Short mmCIF file of C-alpha atoms in Angstrom, two decimals:
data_model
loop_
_atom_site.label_atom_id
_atom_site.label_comp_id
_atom_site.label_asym_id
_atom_site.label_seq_id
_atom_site.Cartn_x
_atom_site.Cartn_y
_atom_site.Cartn_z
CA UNK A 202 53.86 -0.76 -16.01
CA UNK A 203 52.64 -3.14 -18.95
CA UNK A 204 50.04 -5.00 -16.29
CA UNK A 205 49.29 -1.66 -14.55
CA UNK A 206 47.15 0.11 -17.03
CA UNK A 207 44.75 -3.14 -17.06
CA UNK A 208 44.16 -2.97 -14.14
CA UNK A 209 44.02 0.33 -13.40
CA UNK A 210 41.09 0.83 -16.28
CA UNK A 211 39.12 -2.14 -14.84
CA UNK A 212 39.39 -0.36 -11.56
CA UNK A 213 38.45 2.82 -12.87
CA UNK A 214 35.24 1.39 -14.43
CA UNK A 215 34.19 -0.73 -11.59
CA UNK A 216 35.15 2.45 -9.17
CA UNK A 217 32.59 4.57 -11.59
CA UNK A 218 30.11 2.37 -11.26
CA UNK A 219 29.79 1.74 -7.54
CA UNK A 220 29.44 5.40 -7.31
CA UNK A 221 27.07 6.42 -9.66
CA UNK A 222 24.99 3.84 -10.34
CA UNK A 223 22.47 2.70 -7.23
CA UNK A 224 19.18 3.33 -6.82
CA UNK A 225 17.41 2.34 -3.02
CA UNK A 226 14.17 0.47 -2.58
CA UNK A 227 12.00 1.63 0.41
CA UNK A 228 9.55 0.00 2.20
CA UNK A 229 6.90 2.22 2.96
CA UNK A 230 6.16 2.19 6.42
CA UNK A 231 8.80 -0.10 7.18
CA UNK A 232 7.80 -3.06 9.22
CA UNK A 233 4.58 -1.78 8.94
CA UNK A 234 3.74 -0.98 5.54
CA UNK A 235 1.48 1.26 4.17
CA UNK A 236 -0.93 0.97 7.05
CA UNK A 237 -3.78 2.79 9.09
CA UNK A 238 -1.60 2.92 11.77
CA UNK A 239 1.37 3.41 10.38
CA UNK A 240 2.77 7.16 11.03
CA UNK A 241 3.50 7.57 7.25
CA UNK A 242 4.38 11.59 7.97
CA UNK A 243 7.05 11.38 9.86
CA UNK A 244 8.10 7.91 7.88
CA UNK A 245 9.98 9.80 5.09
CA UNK A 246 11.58 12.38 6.81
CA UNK A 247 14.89 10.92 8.11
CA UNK A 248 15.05 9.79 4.20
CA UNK A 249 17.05 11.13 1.11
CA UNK A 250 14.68 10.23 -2.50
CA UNK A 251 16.41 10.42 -5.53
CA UNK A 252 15.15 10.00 -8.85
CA UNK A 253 15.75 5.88 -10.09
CA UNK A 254 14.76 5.41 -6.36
CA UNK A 255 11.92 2.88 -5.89
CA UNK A 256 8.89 3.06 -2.96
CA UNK A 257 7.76 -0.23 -2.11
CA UNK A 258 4.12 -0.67 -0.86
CA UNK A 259 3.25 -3.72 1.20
CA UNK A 260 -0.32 -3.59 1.70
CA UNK A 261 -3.82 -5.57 2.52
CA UNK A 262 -5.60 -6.51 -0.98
CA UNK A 263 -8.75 -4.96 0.41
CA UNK A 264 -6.48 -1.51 0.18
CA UNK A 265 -4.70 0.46 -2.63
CA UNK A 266 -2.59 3.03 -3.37
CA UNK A 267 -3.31 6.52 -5.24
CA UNK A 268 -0.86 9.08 -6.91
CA UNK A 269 -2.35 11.88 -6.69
CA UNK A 270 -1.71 15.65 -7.01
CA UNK A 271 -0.93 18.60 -4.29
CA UNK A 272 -4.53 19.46 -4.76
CA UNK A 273 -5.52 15.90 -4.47
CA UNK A 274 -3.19 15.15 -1.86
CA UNK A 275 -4.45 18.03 0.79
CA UNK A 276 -8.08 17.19 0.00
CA UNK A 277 -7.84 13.81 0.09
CA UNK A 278 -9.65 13.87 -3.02
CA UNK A 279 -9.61 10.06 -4.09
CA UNK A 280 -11.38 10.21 -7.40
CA UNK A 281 -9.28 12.28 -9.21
CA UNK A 282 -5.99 10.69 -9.13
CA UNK A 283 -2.96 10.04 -11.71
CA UNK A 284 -2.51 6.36 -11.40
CA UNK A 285 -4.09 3.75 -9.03
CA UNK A 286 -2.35 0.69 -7.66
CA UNK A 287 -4.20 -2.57 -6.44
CA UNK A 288 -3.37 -6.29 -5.32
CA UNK A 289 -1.51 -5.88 -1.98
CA UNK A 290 2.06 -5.34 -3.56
CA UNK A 291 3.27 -2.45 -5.89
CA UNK A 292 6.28 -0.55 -6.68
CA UNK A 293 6.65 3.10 -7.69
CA UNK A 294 10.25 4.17 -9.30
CA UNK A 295 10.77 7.73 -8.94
CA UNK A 296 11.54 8.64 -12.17
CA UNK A 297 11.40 12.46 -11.74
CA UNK A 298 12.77 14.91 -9.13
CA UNK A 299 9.78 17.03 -6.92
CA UNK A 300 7.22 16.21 -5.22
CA UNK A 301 5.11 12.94 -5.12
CA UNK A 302 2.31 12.28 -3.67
CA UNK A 303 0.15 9.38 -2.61
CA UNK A 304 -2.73 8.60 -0.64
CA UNK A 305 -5.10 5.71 0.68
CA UNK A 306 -7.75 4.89 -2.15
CA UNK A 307 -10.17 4.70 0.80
CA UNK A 308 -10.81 8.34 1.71
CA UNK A 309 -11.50 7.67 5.18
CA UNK A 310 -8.30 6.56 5.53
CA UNK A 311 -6.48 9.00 4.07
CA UNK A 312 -8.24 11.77 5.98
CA UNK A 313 -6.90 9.17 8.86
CA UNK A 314 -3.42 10.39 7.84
CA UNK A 315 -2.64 7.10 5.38
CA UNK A 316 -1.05 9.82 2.76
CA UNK A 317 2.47 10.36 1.36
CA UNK A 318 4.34 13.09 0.52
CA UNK A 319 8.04 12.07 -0.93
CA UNK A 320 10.19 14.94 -2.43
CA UNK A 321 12.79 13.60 -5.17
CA UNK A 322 16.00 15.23 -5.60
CA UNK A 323 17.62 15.28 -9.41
CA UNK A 324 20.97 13.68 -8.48
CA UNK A 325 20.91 11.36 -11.74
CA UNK A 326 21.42 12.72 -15.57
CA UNK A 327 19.46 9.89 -16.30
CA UNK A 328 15.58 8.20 -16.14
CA UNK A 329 16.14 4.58 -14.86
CA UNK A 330 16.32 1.85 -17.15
CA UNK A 331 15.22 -1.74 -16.31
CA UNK A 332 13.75 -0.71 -13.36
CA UNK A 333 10.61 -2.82 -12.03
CA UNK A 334 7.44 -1.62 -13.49
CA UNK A 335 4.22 -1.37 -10.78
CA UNK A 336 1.70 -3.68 -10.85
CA UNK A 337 -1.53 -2.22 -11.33
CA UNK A 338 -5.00 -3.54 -11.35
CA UNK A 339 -6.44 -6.56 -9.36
CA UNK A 340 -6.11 -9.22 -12.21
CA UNK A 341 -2.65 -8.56 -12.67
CA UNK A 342 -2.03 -8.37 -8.60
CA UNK A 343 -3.44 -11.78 -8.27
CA UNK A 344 0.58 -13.48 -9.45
CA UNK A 345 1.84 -11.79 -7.01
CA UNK A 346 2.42 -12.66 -3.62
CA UNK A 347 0.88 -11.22 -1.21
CA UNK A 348 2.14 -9.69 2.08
CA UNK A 349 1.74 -12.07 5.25
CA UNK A 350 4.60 -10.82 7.66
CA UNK A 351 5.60 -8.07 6.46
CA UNK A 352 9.81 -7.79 7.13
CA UNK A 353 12.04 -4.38 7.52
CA UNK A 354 13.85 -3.74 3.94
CA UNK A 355 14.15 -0.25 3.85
CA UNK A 356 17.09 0.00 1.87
CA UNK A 357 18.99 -2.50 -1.07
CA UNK A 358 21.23 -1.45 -3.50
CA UNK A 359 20.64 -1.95 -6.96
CA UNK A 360 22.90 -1.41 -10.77
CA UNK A 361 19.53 1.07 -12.54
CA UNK A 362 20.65 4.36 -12.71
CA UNK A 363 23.91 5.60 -13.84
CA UNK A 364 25.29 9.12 -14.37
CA UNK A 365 27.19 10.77 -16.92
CA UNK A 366 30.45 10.00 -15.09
CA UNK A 367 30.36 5.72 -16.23
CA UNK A 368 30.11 7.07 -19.75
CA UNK A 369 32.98 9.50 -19.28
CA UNK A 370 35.27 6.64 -17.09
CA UNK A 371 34.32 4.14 -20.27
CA UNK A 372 35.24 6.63 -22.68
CA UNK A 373 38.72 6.86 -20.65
CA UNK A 374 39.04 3.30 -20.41
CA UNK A 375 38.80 2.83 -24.08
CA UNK A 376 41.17 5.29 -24.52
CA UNK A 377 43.96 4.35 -22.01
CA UNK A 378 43.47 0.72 -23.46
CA UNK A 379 44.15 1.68 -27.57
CA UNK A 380 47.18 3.85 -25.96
CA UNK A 381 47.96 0.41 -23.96
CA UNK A 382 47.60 -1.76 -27.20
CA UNK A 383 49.77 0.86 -29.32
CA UNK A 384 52.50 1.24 -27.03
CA UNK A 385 52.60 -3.05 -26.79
CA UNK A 386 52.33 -2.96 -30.45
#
């Protein structure tokens, strides 16, 4: 019983983790990224979003990426827009559940269908931390590299995002191991 309760907390913690704490990285578009001819509104809908969950837009440096509102989204209005992303490469982390939208920053494109609506479910107490932060404007773009063949990674698994329940498992580790050190004591 002595090595049991070890173990059993490590388990506990590392079990807590693996459950609660992911976050998935999509690549918009896929294979094709975010593309004229890529049919970005039927992309997302085989797809769950949750919030700590992270878009990934591969795209030509001649192109960018615009979040926009509902109003802004239908109209393709591409001038009055909540954040603008340049340089070929960017990432978005969805740090809020409901709708988010996104559209070409060439309005001829977007009224070409290059728009995105994603709808984020709350399934996380928490904002993410450490998560990657989007690169924005040209000059900052330029260190990154920039999309040649672009490769199918719709999915990876990363440690960003925990729930309540790792704080609740630690607190019962700690517990069970100051009973564990008493009863050795």
């Amino acid at each position: 019983m002595g090595k049991l309760l070890p173990v059993l907390v490590f388990g506990l913690a590392v079990l807590g983790f693996a459950l609660t704490c992911s976050a998935t990285t999509y690549t918009v578009g896929d294979t094709s990224g975010w593309d004229i001819s890529t049919d970005l509104s039927t992309w997302s809908n085989d797809k769950k979003f949750n919030v700590g969950d992270i878009l990934w837009f591969q795209y030509s440096s001649s192109n960018s990426v615009s979040q926009v509102s509902k109003k802004s989204f239908d109209s393709c209005n591409t001038t009055n827009v909540v954040k603008s992303y340049t340089g070929g490469n960017t990432t978005v982390t969805l740090t809020h559940p409901g709708d988010w939208y996104f559209v070409s920053g060439n309005k001829l494109y977007c009224l070409g269908g290059m728009k995105l609506q994603v709808e984020v479910e709350n399934n996380q107490a928490y904002a993410p931390a450490g998560a990657p932060q989007a690169a924005t404007g040209s000059g900052q773009g330029d260190h990154l590299p920039q999309p040649t063949s672009k490769s199918n990674i719709p999915t990876s698994s990363a440690f960003i995002n925990c729930g309540p329940n790792v704080f609740l498992l630690a607190i019962l580790g700690l517990i069970a191991s100051m009973l564990y050190m008493d009863v050795k004591m």
